[in-house]
Short mmCIF file of C-alpha atoms in Angstrom, two decimals:
data_model
loop_
_atom_site.label_atom_id
_atom_site.label_comp_id
_atom_site.label_asym_id
_atom_site.label_seq_id
_atom_site.Cartn_x
_atom_site.Cartn_y
_atom_site.Cartn_z
CA MET A 9 0.12 -0.26 -0.17
CA LYS A 10 0.91 3.25 -1.31
CA LEU A 11 0.31 6.13 1.14
CA GLU A 12 0.80 10.02 0.26
CA VAL A 13 2.30 11.77 3.26
CA GLY A 14 2.40 16.09 2.54
CA THR A 15 3.64 18.44 3.77
CA ILE A 16 4.10 17.69 7.81
CA ARG A 17 4.32 21.70 10.12
CA SER A 18 3.59 21.84 13.48
CA ASN A 19 -0.05 22.55 13.38
CA MET A 20 -3.21 20.86 13.70
CA ASP A 21 -2.35 20.21 9.61
CA GLY A 22 0.24 17.74 9.59
CA PHE A 23 -1.47 16.13 12.90
CA ASN A 24 -4.28 15.12 10.48
CA ARG A 25 -2.29 14.00 7.56
CA ILE A 26 -0.36 11.93 9.97
CA ALA A 27 -3.35 10.38 11.53
CA ARG A 28 -4.90 9.66 8.24
CA ILE A 29 -1.48 7.55 7.19
CA ALA A 30 -2.66 5.87 10.93
CA LYS A 31 -5.94 5.55 10.20
CA GLU A 32 -5.47 3.91 6.30
CA THR A 33 -3.19 1.48 7.78
CA ARG A 34 -5.22 0.68 10.95
CA ASN A 35 -6.09 -3.24 10.52
CA MET A 36 -2.59 -3.63 8.33
CA LEU A 37 -0.92 -6.94 9.11
CA LEU A 38 2.10 -8.47 7.64
CA ASP A 39 2.14 -6.27 4.77
CA SER A 40 3.74 -2.93 3.64
CA ILE A 41 3.55 0.02 4.00
CA ASP A 42 4.96 3.33 1.16
CA LEU A 43 5.28 6.52 3.32
CA ASP A 44 5.54 8.61 -0.38
CA PHE A 45 6.79 12.36 0.11
CA SER A 46 6.45 13.14 -3.65
CA GLY A 47 3.70 15.85 -1.76
CA CYS A 48 6.37 16.60 0.74
CA ARG A 49 7.17 20.71 0.86
CA PHE A 50 8.82 20.79 4.11
CA PHE A 51 8.49 18.33 6.99
CA GLU A 52 9.54 20.29 10.35
CA ALA A 53 12.41 17.97 11.60
CA ASN A 54 10.05 17.03 15.59
CA MET A 55 7.42 15.90 13.85
CA VAL A 56 9.34 13.06 13.39
CA ALA A 57 8.01 11.77 16.71
CA PRO A 58 4.07 11.47 16.11
CA LEU A 59 4.77 10.13 13.24
CA TYR A 60 7.40 7.81 13.77
CA VAL A 61 3.93 6.15 16.34
CA VAL A 62 2.48 5.70 13.25
CA ILE A 63 5.57 3.67 12.22
CA ALA A 64 6.25 1.99 15.54
CA ARG A 65 2.56 0.83 15.62
CA LEU A 66 2.72 -0.90 12.39
CA ARG A 67 6.34 -2.18 13.22
CA ASN A 68 4.52 -4.01 15.98
CA GLU A 69 1.75 -5.70 13.59
CA LEU A 70 5.16 -7.08 11.95
CA ASN A 71 4.51 -4.97 8.42
CA ASP A 72 7.92 -3.13 6.28
CA VAL A 73 7.69 -0.11 6.42
CA SER A 74 9.57 2.26 3.38
CA ILE A 75 9.81 5.57 2.06
CA GLN A 76 9.99 6.84 -1.26
CA ASN A 77 10.72 10.18 -3.36
CA VAL A 78 11.91 11.64 -0.72
CA SER A 79 13.44 15.13 -1.82
CA SER A 80 17.12 16.09 -1.66
CA GLU A 81 16.21 18.71 1.13
CA ILE A 82 14.71 17.04 3.06
CA GLU A 83 16.48 13.52 2.80
CA ARG A 84 19.20 15.99 4.57
CA ILE A 85 17.12 17.09 6.89
CA LEU A 86 15.20 14.03 8.43
CA LYS A 87 18.80 12.17 7.62
CA LYS A 88 20.91 15.13 10.13
CA ASN A 89 18.46 14.45 13.21
CA HIS A 90 18.83 10.85 12.14
CA PHE A 91 15.96 9.72 12.01
CA PHE A 92 16.26 8.28 8.63
CA THR A 93 18.31 5.53 10.38
CA VAL A 94 14.73 4.10 10.94
CA PHE A 95 15.13 2.91 6.99
CA ASN A 96 18.77 1.97 7.58
CA MET A 97 20.32 5.35 6.11
CA ALA A 98 22.98 6.66 7.69
CA SER A 99 22.48 10.16 8.97
CA ILE A 100 24.98 13.34 7.96
CA PRO A 101 26.88 15.39 10.47
CA ASP A 102 24.00 18.89 12.08
CA ASN A 103 26.87 20.60 11.32
CA ASN A 104 25.06 23.95 12.79
CA GLN A 105 24.26 21.96 15.28
CA THR A 106 20.47 22.58 15.56
CA THR A 107 19.30 19.39 16.16
CA LEU A 108 18.34 17.17 18.57
CA PRO A 109 18.50 13.48 17.11
CA PHE A 110 15.10 11.90 16.47
CA LYS A 111 15.96 8.65 19.76
CA ILE A 112 14.14 6.37 20.92
CA PHE A 113 13.92 5.48 24.91
CA LYS A 114 12.26 2.95 27.01
CA LEU A 115 9.54 4.20 28.48
CA HIS A 116 10.95 4.09 32.17
CA ALA A 117 14.70 5.94 30.74
CA GLY A 118 14.32 9.35 32.27
CA GLU A 119 17.37 9.01 33.17
CA GLN A 120 18.91 8.70 30.04
CA PHE A 121 16.06 11.61 28.61
CA TYR A 122 18.01 13.96 30.94
CA ASP A 123 21.22 12.82 29.75
CA TYR A 124 20.70 13.30 26.35
CA LEU A 125 18.93 16.71 26.43
CA GLU A 126 21.94 17.72 28.81
CA SER A 127 24.39 16.07 25.85
CA TYR A 128 22.65 17.37 23.17
CA MET A 129 21.58 21.69 24.79
CA LYS A 130 25.19 21.34 26.69
CA GLY A 131 28.11 23.82 24.49
CA ARG A 132 26.34 23.48 20.95
CA GLY A 133 24.75 25.41 18.11
CA ILE A 134 21.63 25.09 19.82
CA PRO A 135 20.88 28.05 21.24
CA ARG A 136 22.36 31.09 23.32
CA MET A 137 19.91 30.90 25.87
CA THR A 138 19.57 32.40 29.46
CA GLU A 139 20.42 29.68 31.95
CA ALA A 140 17.01 30.28 33.78
CA LEU A 141 15.87 29.46 30.37
CA THR A 142 17.86 26.06 29.39
CA LYS A 143 16.31 24.96 33.03
CA ARG A 144 12.74 25.78 32.79
CA PHE A 145 12.63 23.80 29.03
CA ARG A 146 14.78 20.80 30.63
CA GLN A 147 12.48 20.76 33.26
CA SER A 148 9.41 20.88 30.97
CA LEU A 149 10.80 18.32 29.04
CA VAL A 150 11.02 16.16 31.95
CA GLU A 151 7.90 16.51 32.85
CA ILE A 152 6.49 15.58 29.64
CA PHE A 153 8.21 12.75 29.01
CA LEU A 154 7.45 11.45 32.90
CA ASN A 155 4.12 11.83 31.67
CA ALA A 156 4.46 9.65 29.06
CA SER A 157 6.27 7.48 31.31
CA ILE A 158 3.36 6.78 33.68
CA HIS A 159 0.85 7.28 32.19
CA SER A 160 1.28 5.81 27.91
CA ASP A 161 2.03 1.96 28.90
CA SER A 162 3.25 2.27 25.39
CA ALA A 163 4.95 -0.69 23.76
CA SER A 164 6.98 1.10 22.12
CA GLY A 165 8.46 2.88 23.88
CA ILE A 166 8.96 6.86 23.91
CA PHE A 167 10.16 8.95 21.23
CA ALA A 168 11.36 12.31 21.02
CA CYS A 169 13.46 15.44 18.73
CA GLY A 170 13.95 18.39 19.02
CA GLN A 171 15.05 21.59 16.23
CA PHE A 172 16.39 25.04 16.59
CA PHE A 173 15.06 27.30 14.27
CA PRO A 174 17.85 30.08 13.96
CA GLN A 175 15.90 32.49 11.92
CA LYS A 176 12.55 32.65 14.00
CA HIS A 177 14.80 32.53 17.57
CA ARG A 178 12.25 29.27 18.39
CA PHE A 179 13.31 26.29 19.38
CA ASP A 180 10.64 23.23 19.15
CA PHE A 181 11.18 19.52 20.57
CA THR A 182 8.86 17.56 20.41
CA ILE A 183 7.93 13.99 23.21
CA ALA A 184 5.74 11.47 21.91
CA ASP A 185 3.75 8.15 22.41
CA ALA A 186 2.22 5.15 20.79
CA GLY A 187 0.54 4.66 23.99
CA ILE A 188 -3.42 4.69 25.16
CA GLY A 189 -3.84 8.24 25.06
CA ILE A 190 -5.86 11.21 27.45
CA ARG A 191 -8.99 9.46 26.66
CA GLU A 192 -8.30 6.43 28.09
CA ASN A 193 -6.63 6.78 31.34
CA VAL A 194 -9.38 9.78 31.77
CA ARG A 195 -12.15 6.82 30.87
CA ARG A 196 -10.60 4.41 33.18
CA TYR A 197 -10.23 7.06 36.16
CA THR A 198 -13.69 8.34 35.87
CA GLY A 199 -15.00 5.64 34.88
CA ASN A 200 -16.76 7.11 32.18
CA LYS A 201 -16.38 5.13 29.12
CA LYS A 202 -18.25 8.25 27.09
CA VAL A 203 -14.89 10.97 27.48
CA SER A 204 -14.49 13.11 24.14
CA SER A 205 -10.39 13.03 23.13
CA CYS A 206 -10.95 16.88 23.91
CA SER A 207 -12.78 16.69 26.86
CA ALA A 208 -9.55 15.41 28.47
CA ILE A 209 -6.98 16.96 27.39
CA ASN A 210 -9.41 19.39 29.40
CA TRP A 211 -9.38 17.42 32.12
CA ALA A 212 -6.32 16.58 31.91
CA LEU A 213 -4.79 19.79 32.14
CA ILE A 214 -6.81 21.19 35.56
CA GLU A 215 -4.23 21.89 38.07
CA GLY A 216 -4.40 18.60 40.90
CA ASN A 217 -5.91 16.47 38.34
CA THR A 218 -4.33 13.52 38.03
CA THR A 219 -5.13 9.65 36.86
CA LYS A 220 -2.37 8.12 39.04
CA THR A 221 -3.44 6.01 41.27
CA GLY A 222 -2.40 5.72 44.93
CA ARG A 223 -3.30 8.88 47.00
CA GLN A 224 -0.45 10.61 46.81
CA PRO A 225 -1.15 14.13 45.62
CA GLY A 226 -0.28 14.93 41.03
CA GLY A 227 -1.64 16.86 38.05
CA LEU A 228 0.52 19.98 38.29
CA GLY A 229 3.26 19.16 35.57
CA LEU A 230 0.83 20.85 32.96
CA LYS A 231 0.04 23.43 34.63
CA LEU A 232 3.48 24.23 35.25
CA ILE A 233 4.82 23.57 31.52
CA LYS A 234 1.68 25.46 30.24
CA ASP A 235 2.43 28.48 32.74
CA PHE A 236 6.29 28.99 31.89
CA ILE A 237 4.62 28.91 27.66
CA ARG A 238 3.21 31.87 28.72
CA MET A 239 5.64 33.90 30.37
CA ASN A 240 8.15 33.36 27.48
CA GLU A 241 5.71 34.17 25.63
CA GLY A 242 6.33 29.67 23.16
CA LYS A 243 3.33 27.36 22.42
CA LEU A 244 2.43 24.42 23.63
CA GLN A 245 0.54 21.60 20.80
CA ILE A 246 -0.93 18.26 22.89
CA VAL A 247 -1.98 16.06 20.64
CA SER A 248 -3.79 12.79 21.69
CA ARG A 249 -6.14 10.61 19.70
CA PHE A 250 -9.38 13.21 18.11
CA GLY A 251 -8.14 16.13 20.68
CA TYR A 252 -5.96 18.62 18.75
CA TYR A 253 -5.01 21.22 21.82
CA GLU A 254 -2.81 24.93 21.38
CA PHE A 255 -1.50 26.63 23.71
CA SER A 256 -0.07 30.81 22.52
CA ALA A 257 0.42 33.79 24.29
CA SER A 258 -3.00 34.60 21.48
CA GLY A 259 -4.81 31.72 23.63
CA ASP A 260 -5.93 28.49 23.41
CA ALA A 261 -8.16 26.77 21.18
CA ILE A 262 -9.09 23.50 21.31
CA GLU A 263 -10.51 20.96 18.86
CA LYS A 264 -11.86 17.07 17.32
CA MET A 265 -9.05 16.12 13.76
CA ASP A 266 -10.61 14.96 11.84
CA HIS A 267 -8.40 11.98 11.78
CA ASP A 268 -7.84 9.49 15.18
CA PHE A 269 -4.28 9.89 16.89
CA PRO A 270 -2.88 6.45 18.10
CA GLY A 271 -1.16 8.15 20.86
CA THR A 272 0.07 11.16 22.63
CA SER A 273 2.04 14.00 21.25
CA VAL A 274 3.12 17.02 23.04
CA ASN A 275 5.22 19.90 21.50
CA ILE A 276 6.78 22.64 22.78
CA GLU A 277 7.65 25.48 21.52
CA ILE A 278 10.13 28.20 22.91
CA ASN A 279 11.55 31.49 21.80
CA THR A 280 14.77 31.38 22.36
CA GLN A 281 15.32 35.01 23.83
CA ASP A 282 13.62 35.61 26.83
CA THR A 283 15.72 36.96 29.19
CA ASN A 284 12.66 36.30 32.22
CA SER A 285 14.51 35.37 34.94
CA TYR A 286 11.67 33.08 35.99
CA CYS A 287 11.90 33.57 39.84
CA LEU A 288 9.94 35.43 42.19
CA LYS A 289 11.71 39.13 43.56
CA THR A 290 11.47 37.67 47.38
CA GLU A 291 13.10 35.00 47.72
CA LEU A 292 10.94 31.71 49.90
CA SER A 293 12.08 30.25 53.46
CA SER A 294 11.31 27.44 54.09
CA ASP A 295 9.26 28.84 56.82
CA ASP A 296 6.71 30.55 53.46
CA ILE A 297 6.71 26.90 52.22
CA PHE A 298 5.04 25.31 54.59
CA MET B 93 21.62 19.61 71.66
CA ASP B 94 19.96 20.36 68.68
CA ASP B 95 18.68 16.70 67.19
CA ARG B 96 17.35 17.71 63.73
CA ILE B 97 18.55 14.71 61.15
CA THR B 98 19.74 15.47 58.26
CA ILE B 99 18.56 14.02 55.10
CA LYS B 100 21.06 14.37 52.00
CA VAL B 101 19.18 13.63 48.94
CA ALA B 102 21.02 13.26 46.09
CA ASP B 103 23.75 10.86 48.55
CA LEU B 104 20.55 8.89 49.75
CA ILE B 105 19.75 8.56 46.01
CA GLY B 106 22.75 8.32 44.55
CA SER B 107 22.30 10.31 41.76
CA PRO B 108 21.99 14.12 41.50
CA LEU B 109 18.27 14.18 39.21
CA CYS B 110 15.36 13.40 41.40
CA ILE B 111 12.78 13.16 38.62
CA SER B 112 11.27 9.63 39.37
CA ALA B 113 8.56 8.75 41.90
CA GLU B 114 10.72 5.62 43.26
CA ASP B 115 13.34 8.46 44.36
CA GLY B 116 10.35 10.52 45.62
CA GLN B 117 9.32 7.23 47.71
CA LYS B 118 12.78 6.29 49.09
CA VAL B 119 13.11 9.94 50.23
CA PHE B 120 9.90 9.92 52.02
CA GLU B 121 10.23 6.99 53.49
CA LYS B 122 13.44 7.84 55.31
CA VAL B 123 11.15 11.45 56.71
CA GLU B 124 8.37 10.17 57.17
CA PRO B 125 9.40 7.94 59.93
CA LEU B 126 11.02 10.35 61.93
CA LEU B 127 8.98 12.78 61.23
CA LYS B 128 6.42 9.87 63.56
CA LYS B 129 9.11 10.11 66.45
CA GLY B 130 8.99 13.87 66.43
CA LYS B 131 12.40 14.35 65.10
CA SER B 132 13.21 17.21 63.34
CA VAL B 133 14.79 16.55 59.68
CA THR B 134 16.37 18.92 57.19
CA ILE B 135 16.13 17.76 53.46
CA PHE B 136 19.35 19.45 51.75
CA PHE B 137 19.00 19.48 48.33
CA ASP B 138 22.22 20.52 47.40
CA HIS B 139 24.49 18.98 44.88
CA VAL B 140 20.61 17.98 42.40
CA THR B 141 20.74 19.53 39.35
CA MET B 142 16.87 18.28 38.35
CA LEU B 143 14.15 18.94 40.16
CA VAL B 144 10.72 17.69 39.34
CA SER B 145 6.97 18.05 40.33
CA LEU B 146 6.59 14.18 40.33
CA PHE B 147 9.75 13.51 42.29
CA LEU B 148 8.26 16.07 44.99
CA ASN B 149 4.73 15.08 45.45
CA VAL B 150 5.86 11.91 46.29
CA ALA B 151 8.76 12.74 48.19
CA ILE B 152 7.33 15.77 50.57
CA GLY B 153 3.68 16.28 48.84
CA GLN B 154 2.86 13.17 50.49
CA LEU B 155 3.97 13.63 53.98
CA TYR B 156 0.41 15.96 53.68
CA GLY B 157 -1.09 12.48 53.78
CA SER B 158 0.53 11.93 57.33
CA PHE B 159 0.71 14.81 58.98
CA SER B 160 -0.98 17.93 59.70
CA GLU B 161 -0.27 21.67 58.36
CA GLU B 162 1.21 22.42 61.78
CA GLU B 163 3.17 18.53 62.15
CA VAL B 164 5.34 19.50 58.52
CA ARG B 165 6.02 22.89 59.21
CA SER B 166 7.48 22.99 62.84
CA LEU B 167 9.16 19.32 62.26
CA VAL B 168 10.48 20.01 58.49
CA LYS B 169 13.37 21.92 56.62
CA VAL B 170 14.77 21.75 52.76
CA GLU B 171 17.73 23.24 52.58
CA GLY B 172 20.27 23.68 48.85
CA LEU B 173 16.78 24.83 46.84
CA SER B 174 17.65 27.62 44.38
CA GLY B 175 14.86 30.31 44.45
CA ASP B 176 13.09 29.37 41.12
CA ASP B 177 12.56 25.97 42.80
CA MET B 178 11.63 27.18 46.38
CA GLU B 179 8.37 28.64 44.01
CA LEU B 180 8.59 25.03 42.57
CA LEU B 181 8.40 23.79 46.21
CA LYS B 182 5.97 26.03 46.99
CA ARG B 183 3.75 24.93 43.93
CA VAL B 184 3.89 20.99 45.35
CA VAL B 185 3.17 22.02 48.73
CA ASP B 186 -0.21 24.17 48.12
CA ASN B 187 -1.32 21.24 45.60
CA ALA B 188 -0.53 18.81 48.48
CA LYS B 189 -2.19 20.63 51.09
CA LYS B 190 -5.75 20.61 48.59
CA TYR B 191 -5.63 17.56 46.72
CA TYR B 192 -5.24 16.15 50.65
CA ALA B 193 -8.22 18.15 52.06
CA ASN B 194 -10.17 16.83 49.28
CA PRO B 195 -9.11 13.93 47.67
CA LYS B 196 -12.03 13.60 45.80
CA GLY B 197 -12.74 16.78 45.58
CA TYR B 198 -10.36 17.63 42.43
CA ASP B 199 -12.56 15.21 40.70
CA ALA B 200 -16.03 15.70 41.50
CA ALA B 201 -14.98 18.82 40.37
CA TRP B 202 -14.66 18.50 36.48
CA GLN B 203 -17.51 18.59 34.81
CA ASP B 204 -17.98 17.04 31.64
CA GLY B 205 -19.29 18.88 28.93
CA GLU B 206 -20.03 17.74 25.21
CA ASN B 207 -18.65 13.73 25.24
CA GLU B 208 -19.24 12.92 21.79
CA ASP B 209 -18.92 9.33 20.17
CA GLU B 210 -15.41 8.40 18.97
#
């Protein structure tokens, strides 16, 4: 079966195109799928993480997935960020060091994920940011990774990729999993089998809400990330099953996608020129906290 | 004589990364029995390079499930955290107080709007 990939950017259209590939191939087993890039004019490198969600699910059903008609420009981008190694193609050096390469992590590899961020963000061209911003960015990415570790139940692991766009002073990082989705987690937790993907995302975004069990507080991670993104004037996108949520300086919006994305993908885009200190003017003491 | 006990987090978990729930639980399981005996405890974060809410929820937030606010306030101190990490801890503590005041409240507060078939 041959399937058009099309142009993929970090937006609803891009996620819908990826979800459409999942839909068209849903029940395939021991089959062959060619991803046809002839209609792909641009591929935002971080979006390989959600694309791999679909590929991982297909390979899990022992399908053979290959690529064809990739333009030389897109081939260069996707070799530079190591994505094409999943098709047994060699990667090429990232001379400008604008990439955090595509990587597949085991579900509970939080520390390896942190090491990956350390090694690719430290002392490289990616990008010169204040210490406070770097710390909040990494903290946010680790929170997202841990959310996927705890909640996704993804048999194929967690997929990550980042791309710096120097002209725009923007850095996009995407963490995706081929798991059960936020909807299924919320359905199981609340016992309400009709919760929609969009309602489930809205539920997960409320401070204190968590599907974690065991009488422990939680549900802060996404709220902290939203607060950070608000101050940074960046962007947060959460895609899970049919739900597409986007938060930016212009507000937040949630929409139902045309197709079912078979997992969860969180993309954060930060403004790398941000000089906020991310700290209150008056320092808190131990007595102020408890 | 000051019999305050210091728990060095990085030494206890064997890592400068305070990120996993398991490591948070390790800290909680050291602090909780000491507080039960009425001991004062300092949780010392020196040499920690990464701290996230998941870890703090389990290590410190969870204390509010066993002890009153007054008990935690009088017995627990934290040291070695940067200003922004203190703010993170404050959010975690406020969230934990709310959670244990009414654990089911979070769920009940959610009124689902439109539930479409998917």
